[in-house]
Coordinates of C-alpha atoms in Angstrom, one line a residue:
A1 CA -12.6 18.6 3.4
K2 CA -13.2 15.1 1.9
T3 CA -13.4 11.8 3.6
A4 CA -10.7 9.3 2.8
L5 CA -10.7 5.6 3.7
Y6 CA -7.3 4.0 4.3
M7 CA -7.6 0.6 2.7
V8 CA -5.6 -1.8 5.0
H9 CA -3.1 -4.4 3.8
T10 CA -4.1 -8.0 4.5
Y11 CA -2.3 -10.6 6.6
V12 CA 0.6 -12.7 5.2
A13 CA 2.3 -15.7 6.6
P14 CA 3.0 -16.5 9.4
H15 CA -0.3 -14.9 10.5
P16 CA -2.9 -17.7 11.0
K17 CA -5.5 -15.7 9.0
A18 CA -3.3 -15.2 6.0
N19 CA -5.1 -15.8 2.7
P20 CA -4.3 -14.3 -0.7
N21 CA -8.0 -13.9 -1.4
N22 CA -8.5 -11.6 1.5
I23 CA -7.5 -8.5 -0.5
R24 CA -10.5 -9.0 -2.8
K25 CA -12.8 -8.9 0.2
V26 CA -11.1 -5.8 1.7
E27 CA -11.1 -4.1 -1.7
K28 CA -14.8 -4.7 -2.2
M29 CA -15.7 -3.5 1.3
Y30 CA -13.7 -0.3 0.9
V31 CA -14.9 0.5 -2.6
D32 CA -18.6 -0.2 -1.7
V33 CA -18.4 2.0 1.4
A34 CA -16.6 4.8 -0.4
R35 CA -19.3 4.9 -3.1
E36 CA -22.0 4.9 -0.5
I37 CA -20.6 7.8 1.5
G38 CA -18.8 9.7 -1.3
A39 CA -15.3 9.1 0.0
T40 CA -11.9 8.5 -1.6
V41 CA -10.1 5.2 -1.1
L42 CA -6.4 5.3 -0.2
P43 CA -5.5 1.9 -1.9
V44 CA -2.7 0.9 0.5
G45 CA -3.8 -2.7 0.5
L46 CA -3.7 -2.8 -3.3
A47 CA -0.2 -1.3 -3.4
F48 CA 1.0 -4.0 -1.0
E49 CA -0.5 -6.6 -3.3
E50 CA 1.1 -5.1 -6.4
S51 CA 4.5 -4.8 -4.7
Y52 CA 4.4 -8.4 -3.6
K53 CA 3.5 -9.5 -7.2
R54 CA 6.5 -7.6 -8.6
R55 CA 9.0 -8.2 -5.9
P56 CA 7.9 -11.0 -3.5
E57 CA 11.2 -11.0 -1.7
L58 CA 10.6 -7.4 -0.5
R59 CA 9.2 -7.7 3.0
L60 CA 6.4 -5.2 3.5
H61 CA 5.2 -7.0 6.7
S62 CA 6.8 -7.7 10.0
Q63 CA 8.3 -11.2 9.8
Q64 CA 7.2 -11.8 13.4
D65 CA 3.5 -11.6 12.9
G66 CA 2.6 -11.1 9.2
S67 CA 0.2 -8.3 10.3
H68 CA 2.1 -5.1 11.1
P69 CA 4.0 -3.3 8.3
S70 CA 7.8 -3.3 8.1
V71 CA 9.7 -0.1 7.5
Y72 CA 9.2 -0.8 3.7
G73 CA 5.5 -1.3 4.1
T74 CA 5.2 1.9 6.1
Y75 CA 7.1 3.8 3.4
L76 CA 4.9 2.3 0.7
A77 CA 1.8 3.3 2.6
A78 CA 3.0 6.9 3.1
C79 CA 3.7 7.1 -0.7
V80 CA 0.2 5.9 -1.5
V81 CA -1.4 8.5 0.9
Y82 CA 0.8 11.3 -0.5
A83 CA 0.0 10.3 -4.2
K84 CA -3.7 10.0 -3.6
I85 CA -4.3 13.1 -1.5
Y86 CA -2.1 15.4 -3.5
N87 CA -2.5 13.7 -6.9
K88 CA 1.2 14.0 -7.3
S89 CA 3.8 11.3 -8.0
P90 CA 6.1 10.5 -5.1
V91 CA 8.6 9.3 -7.7
G92 CA 11.8 11.2 -7.2
S93 CA 11.3 12.1 -3.6
S94 CA 14.6 12.0 -1.7
Y95 CA 13.0 11.0 1.6
D96 CA 14.3 7.6 2.7
I97 CA 13.4 7.5 6.4
H98 CA 16.8 8.7 7.4
G99 CA 18.7 6.2 5.2
Q100 CA 16.6 3.1 6.1
I101 CA 15.3 2.6 2.5
P102 CA 17.9 1.8 -0.1
G103 CA 17.7 3.9 -3.3
D104 CA 16.5 1.1 -5.5
V105 CA 13.8 0.0 -3.0
K106 CA 12.7 3.6 -2.5
E107 CA 12.3 4.2 -6.2
F108 CA 10.4 0.9 -6.6
L109 CA 8.0 1.6 -3.8
Q110 CA 7.4 5.2 -5.0
L111 CA 6.6 3.9 -8.5
V112 CA 4.2 1.2 -7.2
A113 CA 2.4 3.7 -5.1
W114 CA 2.0 6.1 -8.0
E115 CA 0.8 3.4 -10.5
V116 CA -1.7 1.9 -8.1
T117 CA -3.2 5.3 -7.2
Q118 CA -3.5 6.1 -10.8
K119 CA -5.3 2.8 -11.6
N120 CA -7.7 3.2 -8.7
S121 CA -9.7 6.4 -9.1
N122 CA -12.2 5.9 -6.2

């Protein structure tokens, strides 16, 4: 068994603590702790950041609070966990949360998850 740390995503508007710089603080904390204890980082927060850079219109957070993930955010997080734990690409998976994720969105989130996990080897 190996310890894995699930790097959280950060707040977005309308959350009062939303700040685009928060992800750097979160990233540093998770990477530092992972190095200290010999753990793997599941870079969910970095995948959210990358997804928003590429497709800012795609809502990964609940519009009500800017804190909790939407169904798309949950799907992206699951793809990151799968990719990191199994070191396999989620690209091509047919799972779409029982039709809740359109094909183009599904493929995009799978690709982001794979690329982010490959870039972040902690």
